[in-house]
Short mmCIF file of C-alpha atoms and ligand atoms in Angstrom, two decimals:
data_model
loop_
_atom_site.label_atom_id
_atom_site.label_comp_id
_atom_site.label_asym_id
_atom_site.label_seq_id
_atom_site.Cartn_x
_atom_site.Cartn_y
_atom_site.Cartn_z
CA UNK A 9 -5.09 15.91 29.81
CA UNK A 10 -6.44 18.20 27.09
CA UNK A 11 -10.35 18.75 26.86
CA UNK A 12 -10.67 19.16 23.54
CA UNK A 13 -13.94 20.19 23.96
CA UNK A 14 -12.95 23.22 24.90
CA UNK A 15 -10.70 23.80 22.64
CA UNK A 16 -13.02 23.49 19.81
CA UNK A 17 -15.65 25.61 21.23
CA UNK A 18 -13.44 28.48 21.71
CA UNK A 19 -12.30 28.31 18.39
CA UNK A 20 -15.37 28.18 17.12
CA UNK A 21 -16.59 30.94 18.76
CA UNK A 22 -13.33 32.74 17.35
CA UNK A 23 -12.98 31.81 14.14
CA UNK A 24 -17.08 31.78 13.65
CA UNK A 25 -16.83 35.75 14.12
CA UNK A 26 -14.50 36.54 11.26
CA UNK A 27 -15.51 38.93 8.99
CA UNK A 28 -13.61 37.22 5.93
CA UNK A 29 -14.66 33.61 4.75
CA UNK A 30 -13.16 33.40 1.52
CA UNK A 31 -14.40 32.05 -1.61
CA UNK A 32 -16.54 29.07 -2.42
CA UNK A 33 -14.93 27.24 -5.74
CA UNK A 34 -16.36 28.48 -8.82
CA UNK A 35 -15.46 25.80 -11.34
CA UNK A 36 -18.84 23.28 -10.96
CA UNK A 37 -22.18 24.75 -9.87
CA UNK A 38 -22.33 21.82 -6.81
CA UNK A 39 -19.16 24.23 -5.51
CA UNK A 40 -20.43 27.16 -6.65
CA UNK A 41 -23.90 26.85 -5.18
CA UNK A 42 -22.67 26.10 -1.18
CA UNK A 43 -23.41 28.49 1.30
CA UNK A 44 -19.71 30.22 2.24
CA UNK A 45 -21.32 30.29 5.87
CA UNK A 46 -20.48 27.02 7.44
CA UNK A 47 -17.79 25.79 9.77
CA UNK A 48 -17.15 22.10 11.11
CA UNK A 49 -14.73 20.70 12.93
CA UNK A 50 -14.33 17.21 14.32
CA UNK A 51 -11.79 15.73 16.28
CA UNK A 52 -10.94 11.73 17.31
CA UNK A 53 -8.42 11.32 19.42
CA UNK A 54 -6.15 8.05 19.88
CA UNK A 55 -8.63 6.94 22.48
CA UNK A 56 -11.69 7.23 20.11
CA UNK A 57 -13.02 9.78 21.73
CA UNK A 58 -15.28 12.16 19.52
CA UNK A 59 -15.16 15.92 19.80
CA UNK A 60 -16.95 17.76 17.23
CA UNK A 61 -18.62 21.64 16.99
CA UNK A 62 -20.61 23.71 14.13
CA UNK A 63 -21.54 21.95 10.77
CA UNK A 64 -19.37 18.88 11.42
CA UNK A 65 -22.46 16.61 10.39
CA UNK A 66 -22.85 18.11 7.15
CA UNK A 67 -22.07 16.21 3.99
CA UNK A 68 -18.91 18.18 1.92
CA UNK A 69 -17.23 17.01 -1.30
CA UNK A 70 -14.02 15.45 -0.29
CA UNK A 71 -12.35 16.29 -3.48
CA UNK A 72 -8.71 15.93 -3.43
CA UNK A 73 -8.62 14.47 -0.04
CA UNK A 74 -9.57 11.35 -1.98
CA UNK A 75 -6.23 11.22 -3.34
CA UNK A 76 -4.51 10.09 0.37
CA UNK A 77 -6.99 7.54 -0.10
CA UNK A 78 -6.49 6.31 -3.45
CA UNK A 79 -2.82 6.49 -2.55
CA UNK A 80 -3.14 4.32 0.47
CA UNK A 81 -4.93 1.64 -1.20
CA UNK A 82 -2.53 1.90 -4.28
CA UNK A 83 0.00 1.63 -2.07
CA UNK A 84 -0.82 -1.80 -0.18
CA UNK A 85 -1.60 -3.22 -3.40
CA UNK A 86 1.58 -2.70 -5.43
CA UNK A 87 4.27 -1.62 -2.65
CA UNK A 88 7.40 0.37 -3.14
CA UNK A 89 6.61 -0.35 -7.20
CA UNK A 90 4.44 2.75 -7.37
CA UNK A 91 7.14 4.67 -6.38
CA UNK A 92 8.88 4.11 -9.73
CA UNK A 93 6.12 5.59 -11.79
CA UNK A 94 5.53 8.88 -9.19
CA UNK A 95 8.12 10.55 -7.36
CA UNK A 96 7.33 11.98 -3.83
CA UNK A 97 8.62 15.66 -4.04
CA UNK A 98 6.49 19.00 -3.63
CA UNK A 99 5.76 20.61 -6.81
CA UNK A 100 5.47 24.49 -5.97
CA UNK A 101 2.45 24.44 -8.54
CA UNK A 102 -0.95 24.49 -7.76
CA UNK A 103 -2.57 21.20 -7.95
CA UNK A 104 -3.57 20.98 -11.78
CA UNK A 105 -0.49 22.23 -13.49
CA UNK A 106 1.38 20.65 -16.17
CA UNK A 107 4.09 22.09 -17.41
CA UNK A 108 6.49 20.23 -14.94
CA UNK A 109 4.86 16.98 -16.14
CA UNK A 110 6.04 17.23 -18.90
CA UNK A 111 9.44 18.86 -18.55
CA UNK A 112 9.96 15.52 -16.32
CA UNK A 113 9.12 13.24 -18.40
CA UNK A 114 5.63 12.02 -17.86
CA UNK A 115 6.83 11.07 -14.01
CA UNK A 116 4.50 13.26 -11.39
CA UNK A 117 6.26 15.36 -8.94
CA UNK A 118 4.39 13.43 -5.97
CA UNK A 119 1.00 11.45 -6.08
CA UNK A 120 -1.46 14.34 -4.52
CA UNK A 121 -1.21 16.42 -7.75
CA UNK A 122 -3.55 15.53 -10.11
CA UNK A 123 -1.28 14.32 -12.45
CA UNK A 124 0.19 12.17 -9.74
CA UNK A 125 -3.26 10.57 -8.81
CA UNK A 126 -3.69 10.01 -12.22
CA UNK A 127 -1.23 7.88 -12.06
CA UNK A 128 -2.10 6.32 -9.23
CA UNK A 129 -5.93 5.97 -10.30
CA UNK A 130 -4.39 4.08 -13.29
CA UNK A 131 -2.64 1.48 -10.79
CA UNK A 132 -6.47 0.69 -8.92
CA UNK A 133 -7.76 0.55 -12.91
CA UNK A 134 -5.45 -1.85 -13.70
CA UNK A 135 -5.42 -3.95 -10.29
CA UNK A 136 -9.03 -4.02 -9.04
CA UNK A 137 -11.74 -6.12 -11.12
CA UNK A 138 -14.45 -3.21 -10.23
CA UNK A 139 -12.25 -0.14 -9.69
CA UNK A 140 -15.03 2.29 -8.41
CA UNK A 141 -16.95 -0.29 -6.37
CA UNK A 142 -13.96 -1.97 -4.44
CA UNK A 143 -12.13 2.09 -3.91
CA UNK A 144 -15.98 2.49 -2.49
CA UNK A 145 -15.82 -0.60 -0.44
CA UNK A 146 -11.90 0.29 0.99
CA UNK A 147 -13.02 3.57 2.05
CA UNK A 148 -16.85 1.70 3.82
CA UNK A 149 -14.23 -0.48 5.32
CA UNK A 150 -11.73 1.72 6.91
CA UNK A 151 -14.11 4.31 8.18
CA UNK A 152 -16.56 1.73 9.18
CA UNK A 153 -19.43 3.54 7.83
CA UNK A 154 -21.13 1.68 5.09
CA UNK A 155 -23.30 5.09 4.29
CA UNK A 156 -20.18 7.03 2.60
CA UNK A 157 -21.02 7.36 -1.41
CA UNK A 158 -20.25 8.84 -4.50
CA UNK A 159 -22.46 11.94 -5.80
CA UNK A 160 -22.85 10.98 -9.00
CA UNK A 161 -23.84 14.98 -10.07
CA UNK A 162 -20.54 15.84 -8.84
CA UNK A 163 -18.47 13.51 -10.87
CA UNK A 164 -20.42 14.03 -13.72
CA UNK A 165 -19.58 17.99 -13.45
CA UNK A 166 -16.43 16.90 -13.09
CA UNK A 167 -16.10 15.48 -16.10
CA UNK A 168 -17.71 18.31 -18.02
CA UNK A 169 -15.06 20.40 -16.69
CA UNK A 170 -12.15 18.43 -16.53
CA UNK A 171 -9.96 20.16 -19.80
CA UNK A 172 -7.12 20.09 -17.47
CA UNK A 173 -7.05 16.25 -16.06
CA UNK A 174 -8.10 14.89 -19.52
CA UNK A 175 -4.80 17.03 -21.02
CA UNK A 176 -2.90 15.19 -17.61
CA UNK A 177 -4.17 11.89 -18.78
CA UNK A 178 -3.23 12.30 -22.16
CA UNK A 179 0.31 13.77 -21.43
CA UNK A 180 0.52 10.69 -19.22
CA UNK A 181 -0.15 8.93 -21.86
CA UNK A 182 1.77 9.70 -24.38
CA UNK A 183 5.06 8.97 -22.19
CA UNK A 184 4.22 5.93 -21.40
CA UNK A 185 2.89 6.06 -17.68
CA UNK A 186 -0.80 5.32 -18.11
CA UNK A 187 -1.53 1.66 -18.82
CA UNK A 188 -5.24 2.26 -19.04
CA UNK A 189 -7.64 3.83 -21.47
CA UNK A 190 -7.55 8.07 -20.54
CA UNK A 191 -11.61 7.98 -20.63
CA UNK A 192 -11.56 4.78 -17.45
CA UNK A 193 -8.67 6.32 -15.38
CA UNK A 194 -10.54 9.65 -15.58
CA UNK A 195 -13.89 8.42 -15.15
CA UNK A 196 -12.74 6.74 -11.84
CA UNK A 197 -10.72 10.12 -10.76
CA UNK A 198 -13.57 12.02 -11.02
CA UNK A 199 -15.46 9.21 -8.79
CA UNK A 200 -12.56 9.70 -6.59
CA UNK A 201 -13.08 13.32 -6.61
CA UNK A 202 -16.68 13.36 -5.92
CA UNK A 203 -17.19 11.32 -2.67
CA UNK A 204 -19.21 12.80 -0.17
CA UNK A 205 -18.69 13.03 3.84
CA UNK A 206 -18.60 15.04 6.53
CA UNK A 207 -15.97 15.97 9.30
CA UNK A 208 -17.07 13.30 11.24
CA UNK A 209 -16.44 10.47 8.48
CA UNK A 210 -13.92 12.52 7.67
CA UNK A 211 -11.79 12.33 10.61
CA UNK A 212 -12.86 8.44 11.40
CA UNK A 213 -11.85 7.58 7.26
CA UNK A 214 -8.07 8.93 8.69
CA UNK A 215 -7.84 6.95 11.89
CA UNK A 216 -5.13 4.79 10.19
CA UNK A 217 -3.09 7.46 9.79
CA UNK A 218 -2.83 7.89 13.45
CA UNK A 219 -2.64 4.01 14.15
CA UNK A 220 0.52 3.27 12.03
CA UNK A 221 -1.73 1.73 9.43
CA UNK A 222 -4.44 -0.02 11.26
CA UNK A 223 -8.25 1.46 11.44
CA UNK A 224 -10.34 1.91 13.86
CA UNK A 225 -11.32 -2.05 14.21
CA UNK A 226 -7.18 -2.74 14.57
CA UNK A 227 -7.92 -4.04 10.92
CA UNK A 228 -4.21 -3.36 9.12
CA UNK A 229 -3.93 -2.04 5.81
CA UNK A 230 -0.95 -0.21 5.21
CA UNK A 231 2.22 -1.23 7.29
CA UNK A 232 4.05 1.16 9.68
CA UNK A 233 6.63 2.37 7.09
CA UNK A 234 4.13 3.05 4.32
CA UNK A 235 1.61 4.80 7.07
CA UNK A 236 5.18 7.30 7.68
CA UNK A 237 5.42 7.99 4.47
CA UNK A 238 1.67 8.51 3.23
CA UNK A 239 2.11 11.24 6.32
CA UNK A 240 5.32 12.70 4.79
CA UNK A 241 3.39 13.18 1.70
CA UNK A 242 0.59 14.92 3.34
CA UNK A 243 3.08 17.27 5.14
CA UNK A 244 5.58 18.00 2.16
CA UNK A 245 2.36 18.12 -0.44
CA UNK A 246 -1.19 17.93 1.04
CA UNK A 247 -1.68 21.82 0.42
CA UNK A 248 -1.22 22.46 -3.45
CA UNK A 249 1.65 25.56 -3.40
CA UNK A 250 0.54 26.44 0.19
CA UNK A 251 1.99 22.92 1.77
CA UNK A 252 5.18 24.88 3.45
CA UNK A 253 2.73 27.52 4.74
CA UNK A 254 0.80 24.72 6.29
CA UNK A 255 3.64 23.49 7.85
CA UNK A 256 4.45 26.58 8.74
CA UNK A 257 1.07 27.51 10.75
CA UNK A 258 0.23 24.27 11.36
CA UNK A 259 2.70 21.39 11.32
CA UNK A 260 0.72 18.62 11.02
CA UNK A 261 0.38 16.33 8.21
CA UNK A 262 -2.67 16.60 6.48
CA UNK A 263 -4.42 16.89 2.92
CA UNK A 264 -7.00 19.51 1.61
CA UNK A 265 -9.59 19.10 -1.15
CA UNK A 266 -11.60 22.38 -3.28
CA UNK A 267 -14.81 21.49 -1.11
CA UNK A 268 -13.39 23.16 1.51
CA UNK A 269 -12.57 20.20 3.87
CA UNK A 270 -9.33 19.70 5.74
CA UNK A 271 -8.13 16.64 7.38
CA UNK A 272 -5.33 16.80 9.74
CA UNK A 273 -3.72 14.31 11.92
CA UNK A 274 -0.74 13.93 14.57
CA UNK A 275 0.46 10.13 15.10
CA UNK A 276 -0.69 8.57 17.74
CA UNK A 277 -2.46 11.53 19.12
CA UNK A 278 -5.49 12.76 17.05
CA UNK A 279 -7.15 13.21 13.45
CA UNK A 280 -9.19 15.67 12.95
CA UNK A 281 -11.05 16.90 10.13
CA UNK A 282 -12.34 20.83 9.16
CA UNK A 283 -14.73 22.26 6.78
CA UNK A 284 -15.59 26.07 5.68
CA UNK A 285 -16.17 26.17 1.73
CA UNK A 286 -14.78 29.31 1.33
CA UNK A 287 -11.29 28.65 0.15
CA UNK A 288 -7.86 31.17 0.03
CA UNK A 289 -6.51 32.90 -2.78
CA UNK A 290 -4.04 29.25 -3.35
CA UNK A 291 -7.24 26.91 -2.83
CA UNK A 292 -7.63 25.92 0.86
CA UNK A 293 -10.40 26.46 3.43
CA UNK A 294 -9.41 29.78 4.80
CA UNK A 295 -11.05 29.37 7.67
CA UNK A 296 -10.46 25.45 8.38
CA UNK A 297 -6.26 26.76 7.90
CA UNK A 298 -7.45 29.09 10.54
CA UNK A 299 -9.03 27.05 12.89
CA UNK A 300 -6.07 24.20 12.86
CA UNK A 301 -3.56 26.94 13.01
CA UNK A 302 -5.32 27.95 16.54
CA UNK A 303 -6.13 24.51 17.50
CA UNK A 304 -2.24 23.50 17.61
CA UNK A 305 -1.01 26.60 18.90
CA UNK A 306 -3.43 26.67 21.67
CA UNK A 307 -2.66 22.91 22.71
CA UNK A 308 0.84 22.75 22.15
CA UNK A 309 0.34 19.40 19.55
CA UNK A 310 2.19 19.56 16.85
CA UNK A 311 4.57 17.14 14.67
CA UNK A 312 7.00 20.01 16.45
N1 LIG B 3 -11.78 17.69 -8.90
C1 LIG B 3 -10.72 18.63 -8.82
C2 LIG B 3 -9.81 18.54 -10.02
O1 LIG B 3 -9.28 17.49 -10.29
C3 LIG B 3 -9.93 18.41 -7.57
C4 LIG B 3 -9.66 19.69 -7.00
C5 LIG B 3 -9.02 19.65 -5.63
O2 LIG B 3 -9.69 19.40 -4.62
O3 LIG B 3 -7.82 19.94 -5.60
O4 LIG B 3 -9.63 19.48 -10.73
#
């Protein structure tokens, strides 16, 4: 039996003595304003055990994590459908570009680009009577903790900066693949976008991932094919251009988000979530890639 404990603490003592944190994202002062110091990590394993060391109760913008989440509720909604309105290959581009959108006609490479969640954002629009509250009430629900919210400061930022998603939405648009108004499919991304939580909700939010689509409470929402292939995404695209890197250091599936959280899971095993703001030249928590990089190799768990 692994004691995880352990684990974590040594690589928190490791990791926490690095000289180089990287950078906090720049883009919205709520980024911008974080201290680069901190490092979480917490761990659940299939057992429901809890491991966790550092700043692992701290509250972190989940940012493009969200978009496993939107995915997964998209995705028991509507079923293989979505699939013809998103395609599920990497991209090579960081997360916001858009010149393949549009050489490929207005269909996103794979649904945790922004254009791709987008797209997906416009499916919960267009299903879901109150978009932002029932997305809020999924996420309540699978994690089991009715205290997870959206920071309304956040998403408003978001929008103020958001040049790049509103030209998405529009390009979207104007081939056809966004049923919805641009200004309510954005307005819910950047909801999406600004939820708050820390490692610990974090890691508990991905339990399903784990449990071939059942949560914590054995509640099913996502059946065992469409759990595989939410964790195919993750693997092939949860780390903007830096997913075969991940892979590479890692190999886990798992999805990363500009607040400098990480969540990262093997089936059937463990889930378990990092944060360290300060982010890698291509975006990701340097030291969370860090920190899961040691965590596999020094345990042996891996997806190989
Ligand atoms: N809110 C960011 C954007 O859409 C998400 C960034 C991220 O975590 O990748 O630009």
């Amino acid at each position: 039996m692994i004691d995880f404990q352990t684990v974590l603490d040594t690589i928190h003592q490791e990791i926490g003595s690095r000289k180089e944190w990287g950078n906090v994202a720049a883009y919205i002062p709520e980024l911008a304003d974080i201290d680069n110091n901190k490092f979480g990590i917490h761990l659940i394993d299939f057992n429901r055990k809890n491991y966790s060391i550092g700043d692992s109760n701290e509250s972190f913008s989940i940012q493009s994590i969200s978009k496993v989440l939107t995915l997964a509720m998209a995705l028991g909604l509507v079923g293989e459908d979505l699939w013809r309105r998103v395609d599920v290959e990497p991209s090579g581009d960081p997360f916001n570009h858009l010149s393949l959108l549009e050489q490929e006609n207005g269909i996103p490479r794979n649904p945790l680009i922004n254009a791709g969640a987008l797209v997906v954002a416009d499916v919960l629009v267009s299903r879901l009577k109150n978009p932002k509250e029932e997305f809020l009430a999924f996420i309540r629900k699978i994690s089991n903790d009715p205290s997870i919210k959206y920071d309304e400061q956040v998403a408003l930022s978001e929008k103020n900066t958001g040049f790049r998603n509103y030209a998405a939405a529009n390009l979207l648009k104007s081939y056809g693949n966004l049923s919805n108004d641009v200004d309510v499919v954005l307005d819910f991304y950047f909801h999406q976008c600004s939820i708050a939580m820390n490692c610990a909700q974090l890691a508990k939010t991905f339990f399903l991932f784990i449990n071939r689509g059942n949560c914590m409470q054995e509640q099913t929402y996502l059946n065992v094919n469409q759990a595989k292939r939410i964790n195919a995404l993750m693997l092939t695209c949860g780390f903007y251009d830096e997913a075969g890197e991940f892979a590479f250091e890692v190999g886990l599936p798992g999805k990363s988000g500009v607040g400098g959280g990480i969540v990262a899971l093997l089936p059937n095993e463990f889930c378990v979530a990092t944060w360290s703001p300060g982010l890698n030249k291509k975006g990701n928590s340097k030291l969370g890639m860090e920190a899961l990089e040691k965590l596999t190799s020094d345990t042996d768990l891996s997806i190989f």
